[in-house]
mmCIF file of C-alpha atoms in Angstrom:
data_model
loop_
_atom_site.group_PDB
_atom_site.id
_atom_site.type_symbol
_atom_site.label_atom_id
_atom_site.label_comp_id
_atom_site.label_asym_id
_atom_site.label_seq_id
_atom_site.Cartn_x
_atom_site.Cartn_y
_atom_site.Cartn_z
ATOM 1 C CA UNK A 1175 19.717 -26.684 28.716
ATOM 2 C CA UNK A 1176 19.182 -23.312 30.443
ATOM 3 C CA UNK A 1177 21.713 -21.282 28.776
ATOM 4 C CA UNK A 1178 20.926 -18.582 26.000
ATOM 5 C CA UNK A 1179 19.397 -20.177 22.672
ATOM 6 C CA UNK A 1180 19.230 -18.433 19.554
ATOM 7 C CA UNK A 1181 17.812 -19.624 16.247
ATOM 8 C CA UNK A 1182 18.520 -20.324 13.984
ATOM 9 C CA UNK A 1183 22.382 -21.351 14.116
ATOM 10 C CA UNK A 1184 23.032 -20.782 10.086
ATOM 11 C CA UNK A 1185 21.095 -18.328 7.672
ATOM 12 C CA UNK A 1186 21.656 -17.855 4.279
ATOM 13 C CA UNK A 1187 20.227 -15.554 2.049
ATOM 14 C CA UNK A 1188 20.641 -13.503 -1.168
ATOM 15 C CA UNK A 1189 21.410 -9.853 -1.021
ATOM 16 C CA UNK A 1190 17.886 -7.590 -0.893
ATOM 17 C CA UNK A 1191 16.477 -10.133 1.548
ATOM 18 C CA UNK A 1192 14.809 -9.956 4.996
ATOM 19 C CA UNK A 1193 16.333 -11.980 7.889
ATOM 20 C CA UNK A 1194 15.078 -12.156 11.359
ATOM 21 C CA UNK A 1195 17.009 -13.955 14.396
ATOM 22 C CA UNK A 1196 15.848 -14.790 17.559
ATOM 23 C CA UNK A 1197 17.631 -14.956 21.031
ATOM 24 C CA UNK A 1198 16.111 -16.785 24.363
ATOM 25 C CA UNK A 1199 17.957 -14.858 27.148
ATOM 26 C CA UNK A 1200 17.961 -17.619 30.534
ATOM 27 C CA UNK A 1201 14.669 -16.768 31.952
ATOM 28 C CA UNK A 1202 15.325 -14.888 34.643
ATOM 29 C CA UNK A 1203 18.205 -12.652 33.220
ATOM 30 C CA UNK A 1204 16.463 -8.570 32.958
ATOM 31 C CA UNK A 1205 19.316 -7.623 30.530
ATOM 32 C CA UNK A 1206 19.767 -8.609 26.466
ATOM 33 C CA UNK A 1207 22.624 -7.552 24.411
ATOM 34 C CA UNK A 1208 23.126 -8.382 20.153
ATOM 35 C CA UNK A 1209 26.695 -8.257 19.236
ATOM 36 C CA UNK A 1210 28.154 -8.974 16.292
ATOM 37 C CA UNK A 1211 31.386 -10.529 15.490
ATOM 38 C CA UNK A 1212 33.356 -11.275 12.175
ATOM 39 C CA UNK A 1213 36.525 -13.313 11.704
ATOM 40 C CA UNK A 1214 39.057 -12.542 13.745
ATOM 41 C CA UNK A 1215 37.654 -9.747 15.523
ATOM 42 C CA UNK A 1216 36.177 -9.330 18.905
ATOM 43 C CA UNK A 1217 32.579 -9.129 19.273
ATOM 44 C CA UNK A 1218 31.152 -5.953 18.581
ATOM 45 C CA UNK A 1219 27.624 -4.226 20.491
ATOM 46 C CA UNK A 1220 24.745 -3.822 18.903
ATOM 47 C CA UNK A 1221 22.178 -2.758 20.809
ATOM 48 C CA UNK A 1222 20.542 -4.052 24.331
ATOM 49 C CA UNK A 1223 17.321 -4.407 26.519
ATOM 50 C CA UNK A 1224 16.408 -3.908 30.015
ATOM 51 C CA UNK A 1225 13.366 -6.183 29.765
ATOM 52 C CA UNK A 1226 11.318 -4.554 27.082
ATOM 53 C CA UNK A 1227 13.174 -1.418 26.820
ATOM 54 C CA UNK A 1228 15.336 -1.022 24.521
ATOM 55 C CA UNK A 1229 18.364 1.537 26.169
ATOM 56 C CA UNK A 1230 21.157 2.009 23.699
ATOM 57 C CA UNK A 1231 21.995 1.145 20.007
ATOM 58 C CA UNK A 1232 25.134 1.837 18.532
ATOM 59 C CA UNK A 1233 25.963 4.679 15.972
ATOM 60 C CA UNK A 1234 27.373 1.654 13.615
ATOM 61 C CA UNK A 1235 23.904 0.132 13.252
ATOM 62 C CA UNK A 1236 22.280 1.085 10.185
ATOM 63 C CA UNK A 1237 18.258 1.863 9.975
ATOM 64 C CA UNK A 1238 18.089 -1.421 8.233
ATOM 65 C CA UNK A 1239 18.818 -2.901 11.416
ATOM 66 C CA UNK A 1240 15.597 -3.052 14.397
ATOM 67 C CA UNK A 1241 15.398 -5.367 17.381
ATOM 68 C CA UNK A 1242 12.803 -6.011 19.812
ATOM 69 C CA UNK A 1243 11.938 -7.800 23.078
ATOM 70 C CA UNK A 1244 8.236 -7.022 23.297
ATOM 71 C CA UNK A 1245 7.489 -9.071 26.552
ATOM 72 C CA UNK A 1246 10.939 -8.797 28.322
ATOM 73 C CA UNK A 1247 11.567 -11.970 27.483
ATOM 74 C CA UNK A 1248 12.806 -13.322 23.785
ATOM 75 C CA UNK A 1249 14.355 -10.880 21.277
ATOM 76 C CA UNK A 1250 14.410 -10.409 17.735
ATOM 77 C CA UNK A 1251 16.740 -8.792 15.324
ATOM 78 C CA UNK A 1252 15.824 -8.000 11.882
ATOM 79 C CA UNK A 1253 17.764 -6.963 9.299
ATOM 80 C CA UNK A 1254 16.178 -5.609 5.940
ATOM 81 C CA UNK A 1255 17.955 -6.033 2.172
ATOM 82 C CA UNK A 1256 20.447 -7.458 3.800
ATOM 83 C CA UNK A 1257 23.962 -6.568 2.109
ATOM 84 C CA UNK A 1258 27.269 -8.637 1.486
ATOM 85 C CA UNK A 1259 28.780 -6.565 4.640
ATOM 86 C CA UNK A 1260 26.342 -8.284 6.937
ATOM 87 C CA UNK A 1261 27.592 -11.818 6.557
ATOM 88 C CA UNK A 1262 29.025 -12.375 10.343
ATOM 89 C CA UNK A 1263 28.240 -14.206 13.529
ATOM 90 C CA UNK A 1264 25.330 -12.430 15.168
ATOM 91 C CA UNK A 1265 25.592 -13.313 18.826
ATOM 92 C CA UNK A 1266 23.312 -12.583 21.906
ATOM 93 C CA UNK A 1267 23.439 -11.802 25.455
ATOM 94 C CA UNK A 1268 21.675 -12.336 28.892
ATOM 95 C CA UNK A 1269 22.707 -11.106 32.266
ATOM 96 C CA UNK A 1270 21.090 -10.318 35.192
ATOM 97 C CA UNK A 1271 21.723 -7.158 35.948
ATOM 98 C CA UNK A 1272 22.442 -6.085 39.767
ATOM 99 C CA UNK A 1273 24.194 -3.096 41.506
ATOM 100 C CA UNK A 1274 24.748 -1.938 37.292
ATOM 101 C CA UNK A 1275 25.991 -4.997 36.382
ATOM 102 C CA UNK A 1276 26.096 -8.834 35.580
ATOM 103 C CA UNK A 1277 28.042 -11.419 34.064
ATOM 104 C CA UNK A 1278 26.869 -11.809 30.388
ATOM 105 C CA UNK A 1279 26.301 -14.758 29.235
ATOM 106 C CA UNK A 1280 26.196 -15.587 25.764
ATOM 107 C CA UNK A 1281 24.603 -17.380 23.620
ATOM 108 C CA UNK A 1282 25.909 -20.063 20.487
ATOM 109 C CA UNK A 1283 25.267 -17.242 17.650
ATOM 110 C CA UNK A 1284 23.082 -17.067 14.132
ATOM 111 C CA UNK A 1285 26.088 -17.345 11.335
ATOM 112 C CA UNK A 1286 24.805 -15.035 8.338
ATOM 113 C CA UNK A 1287 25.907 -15.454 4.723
ATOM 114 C CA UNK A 1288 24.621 -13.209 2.616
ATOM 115 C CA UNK A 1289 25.395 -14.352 -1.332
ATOM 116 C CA UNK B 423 33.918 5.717 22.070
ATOM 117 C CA UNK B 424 36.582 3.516 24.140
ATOM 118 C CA UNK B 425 38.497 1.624 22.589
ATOM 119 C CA UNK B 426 41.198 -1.330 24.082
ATOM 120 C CA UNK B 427 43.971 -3.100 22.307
ATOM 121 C CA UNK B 428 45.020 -6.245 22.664
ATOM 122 C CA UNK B 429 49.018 -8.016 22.076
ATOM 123 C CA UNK B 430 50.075 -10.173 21.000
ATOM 124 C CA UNK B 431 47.382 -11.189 17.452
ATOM 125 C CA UNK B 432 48.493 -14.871 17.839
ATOM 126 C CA UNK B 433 50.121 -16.548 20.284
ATOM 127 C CA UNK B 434 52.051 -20.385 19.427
ATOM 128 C CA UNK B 435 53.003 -22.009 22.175
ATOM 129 C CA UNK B 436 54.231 -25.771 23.373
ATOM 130 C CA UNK B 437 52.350 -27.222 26.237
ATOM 131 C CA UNK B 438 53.488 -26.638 29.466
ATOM 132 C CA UNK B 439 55.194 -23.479 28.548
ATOM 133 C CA UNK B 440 53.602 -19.692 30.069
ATOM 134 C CA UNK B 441 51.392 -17.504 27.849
ATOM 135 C CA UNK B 442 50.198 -13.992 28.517
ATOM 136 C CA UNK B 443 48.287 -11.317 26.682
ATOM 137 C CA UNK B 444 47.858 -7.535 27.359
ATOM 138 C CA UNK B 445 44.795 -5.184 26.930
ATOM 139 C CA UNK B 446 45.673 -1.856 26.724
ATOM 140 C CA UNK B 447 43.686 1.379 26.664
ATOM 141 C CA UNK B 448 44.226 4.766 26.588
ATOM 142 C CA UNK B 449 41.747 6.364 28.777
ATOM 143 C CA UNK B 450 41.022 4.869 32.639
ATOM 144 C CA UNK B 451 38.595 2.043 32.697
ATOM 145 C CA UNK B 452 35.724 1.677 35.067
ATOM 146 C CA UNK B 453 36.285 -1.959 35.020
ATOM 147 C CA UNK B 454 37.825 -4.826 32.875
ATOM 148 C CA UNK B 455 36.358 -8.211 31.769
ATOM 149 C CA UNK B 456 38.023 -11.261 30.195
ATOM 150 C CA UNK B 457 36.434 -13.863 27.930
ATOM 151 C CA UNK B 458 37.756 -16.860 26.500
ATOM 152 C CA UNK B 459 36.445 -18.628 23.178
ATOM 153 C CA UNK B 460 36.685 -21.702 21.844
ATOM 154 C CA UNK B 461 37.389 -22.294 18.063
ATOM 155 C CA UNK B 462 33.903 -22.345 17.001
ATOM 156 C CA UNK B 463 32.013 -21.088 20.134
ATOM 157 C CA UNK B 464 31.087 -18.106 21.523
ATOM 158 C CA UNK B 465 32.597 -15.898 24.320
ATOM 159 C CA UNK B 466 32.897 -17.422 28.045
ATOM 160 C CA UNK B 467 33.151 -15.117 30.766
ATOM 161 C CA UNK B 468 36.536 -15.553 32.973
ATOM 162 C CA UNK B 469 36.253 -12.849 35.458
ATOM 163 C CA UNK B 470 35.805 -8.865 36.300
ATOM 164 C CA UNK B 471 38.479 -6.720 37.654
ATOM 165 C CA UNK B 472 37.486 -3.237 39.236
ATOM 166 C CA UNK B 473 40.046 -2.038 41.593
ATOM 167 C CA UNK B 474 43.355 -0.138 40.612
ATOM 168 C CA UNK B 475 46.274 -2.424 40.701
ATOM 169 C CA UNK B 476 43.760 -5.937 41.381
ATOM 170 C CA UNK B 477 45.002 -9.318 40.959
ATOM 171 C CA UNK B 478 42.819 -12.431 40.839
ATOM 172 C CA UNK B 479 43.924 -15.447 40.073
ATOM 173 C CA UNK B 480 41.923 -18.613 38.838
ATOM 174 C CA UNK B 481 44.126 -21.881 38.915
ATOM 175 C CA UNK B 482 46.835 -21.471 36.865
ATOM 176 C CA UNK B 483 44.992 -17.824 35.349
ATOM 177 C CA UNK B 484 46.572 -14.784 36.914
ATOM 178 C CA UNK B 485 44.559 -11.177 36.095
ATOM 179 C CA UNK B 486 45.859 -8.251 36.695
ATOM 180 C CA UNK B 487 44.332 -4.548 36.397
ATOM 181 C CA UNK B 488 46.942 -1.496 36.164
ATOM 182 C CA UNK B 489 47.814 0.743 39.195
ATOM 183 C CA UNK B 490 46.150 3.294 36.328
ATOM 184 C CA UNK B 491 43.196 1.446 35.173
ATOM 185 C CA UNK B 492 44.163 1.740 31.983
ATOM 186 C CA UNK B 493 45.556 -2.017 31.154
ATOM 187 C CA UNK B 494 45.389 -5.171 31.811
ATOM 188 C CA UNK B 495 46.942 -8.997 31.273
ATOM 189 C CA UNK B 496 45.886 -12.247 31.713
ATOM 190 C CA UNK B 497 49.066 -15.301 32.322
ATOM 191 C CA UNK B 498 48.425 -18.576 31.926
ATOM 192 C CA UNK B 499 50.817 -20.720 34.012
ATOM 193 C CA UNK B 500 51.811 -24.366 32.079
ATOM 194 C CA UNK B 501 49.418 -24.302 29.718
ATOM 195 C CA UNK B 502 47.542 -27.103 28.932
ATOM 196 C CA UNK B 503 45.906 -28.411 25.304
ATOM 197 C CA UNK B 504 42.359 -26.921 27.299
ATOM 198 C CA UNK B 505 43.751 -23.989 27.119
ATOM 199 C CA UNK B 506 43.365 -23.502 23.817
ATOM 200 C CA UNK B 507 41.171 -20.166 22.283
ATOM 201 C CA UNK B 508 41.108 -16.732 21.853
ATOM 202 C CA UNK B 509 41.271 -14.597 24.659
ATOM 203 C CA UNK B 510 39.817 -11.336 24.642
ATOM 204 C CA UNK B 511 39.500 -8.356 27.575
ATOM 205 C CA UNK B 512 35.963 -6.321 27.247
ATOM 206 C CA UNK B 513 35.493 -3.130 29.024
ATOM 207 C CA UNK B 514 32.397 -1.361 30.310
ATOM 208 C CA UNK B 515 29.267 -2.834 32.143
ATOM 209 C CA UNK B 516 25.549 -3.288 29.257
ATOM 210 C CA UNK B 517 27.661 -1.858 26.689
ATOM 211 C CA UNK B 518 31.017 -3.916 26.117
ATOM 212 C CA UNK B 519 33.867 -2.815 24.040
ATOM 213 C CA UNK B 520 36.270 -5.860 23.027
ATOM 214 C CA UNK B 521 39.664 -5.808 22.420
ATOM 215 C CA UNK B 522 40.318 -7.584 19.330
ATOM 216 C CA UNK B 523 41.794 -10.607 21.037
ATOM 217 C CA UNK B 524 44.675 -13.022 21.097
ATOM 218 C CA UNK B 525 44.424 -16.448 19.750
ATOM 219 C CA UNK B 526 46.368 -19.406 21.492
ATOM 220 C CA UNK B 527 46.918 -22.206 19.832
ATOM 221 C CA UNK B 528 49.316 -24.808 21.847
ATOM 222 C CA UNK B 529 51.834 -27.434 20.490
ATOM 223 C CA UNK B 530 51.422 -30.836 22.140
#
């Protein structure tokens, strides 16, 4: 399969805890986005990478949120005490990115519960 | 931020009947996406419009983008049980804005 992986597909943890997701983008895709999405809403954007730069994050994500893609390649999102309010479907992103822009393609999502 | 709307929530209808949904915004839109998910997967992208008053169609999908750029629908012609989903429009190119969707569910 050559599509966008992430791992792992379920998480759950207690409130206070540290979670970290990761995303495989399709490997030649310069462009990773996180989104979120929670029931019965549309996805919402997190933050995203042009290969290992990281250009915008959005004004909704707290500090306890960080995300990396130190080789412009896999990606990372960690979230720190993690809080009831982040239980949702944390999904990720590829595209490949020409003439400013490219058809994203996602990937099967990390469900969070946080108890 | 921009934000887009989507009508109707929910959407019932029997197979072989015609089902649209609407994305509206209220400032002009470089550009409008559509995505379709499954019940229990994860966004597919359908297609891009760009130009003022575009219409692509896909099979039995028909998109259209406002003369104004600022709306958009998506008809489904004789839907079929595969049709089944939500549908949602995005708009803007790394950083997408969703509308909140419409969810079709089809009567056999």
């Amino acid at each position: 399969d050559t599509g966008v992986s992430q791992d792992p597909r379920h998480k759950i943890t207690k409130r206070g805890q540290n979670v970290t997701f990761r995303c495989d983008p399709i490997s030649e895709h310069n462009r990773l986005y996180w989104y979120r999405q929670t029931l019965g809403q549309g996805p919402e954007f997190l933050t995203y990478f042009q290969n290992e730069a990281q250009l915008e994050k959005s004004r909704l994500l707290s500090d306890r949120f960080s995300a990396e893609r130190p080789k412009g390649s896999f990606s990372t999102l960690e979230i720190q005490r993690t809080e009831q309010g982040d239980s949702a479907m944390y999904l990720c992103a590829s595209s490949l990115a020409q003439g400013g822009w490219g058809e994203q393609y996602f990937g099967p999502g990390t469900r969070l519960t946080v108890t | 931020g921009q934000q887009v709307m989507q009508i109707p929530q929910y959407q019932h209808v029997q197979e072989g009947e015609d089902f649209t949904t609407y994305c509206n915004s209220s400032t002009t839109l470089s550009n409008i996406q559509w995505y379709k998910q499954r019940p229990g997967g994860h966004p597919v992208f359908l297609i891009q419009l760009v130009k003022s008053g575009e219409v692509k169609k896909q099979k039995r999908l028909t998109f259209q983008f406002g003369e104004a750029k600022k709306n958009s629908s998506l008809h489904i012609t004789a839907t079929q049980t595969t049709d089944v989903g939500t549908y949602f429009c995005a708009a803007g190119n790394e950083k997408l804005t969703f509308g909140t969707g419409t969810r079709l569910t089809i009567i056999p």
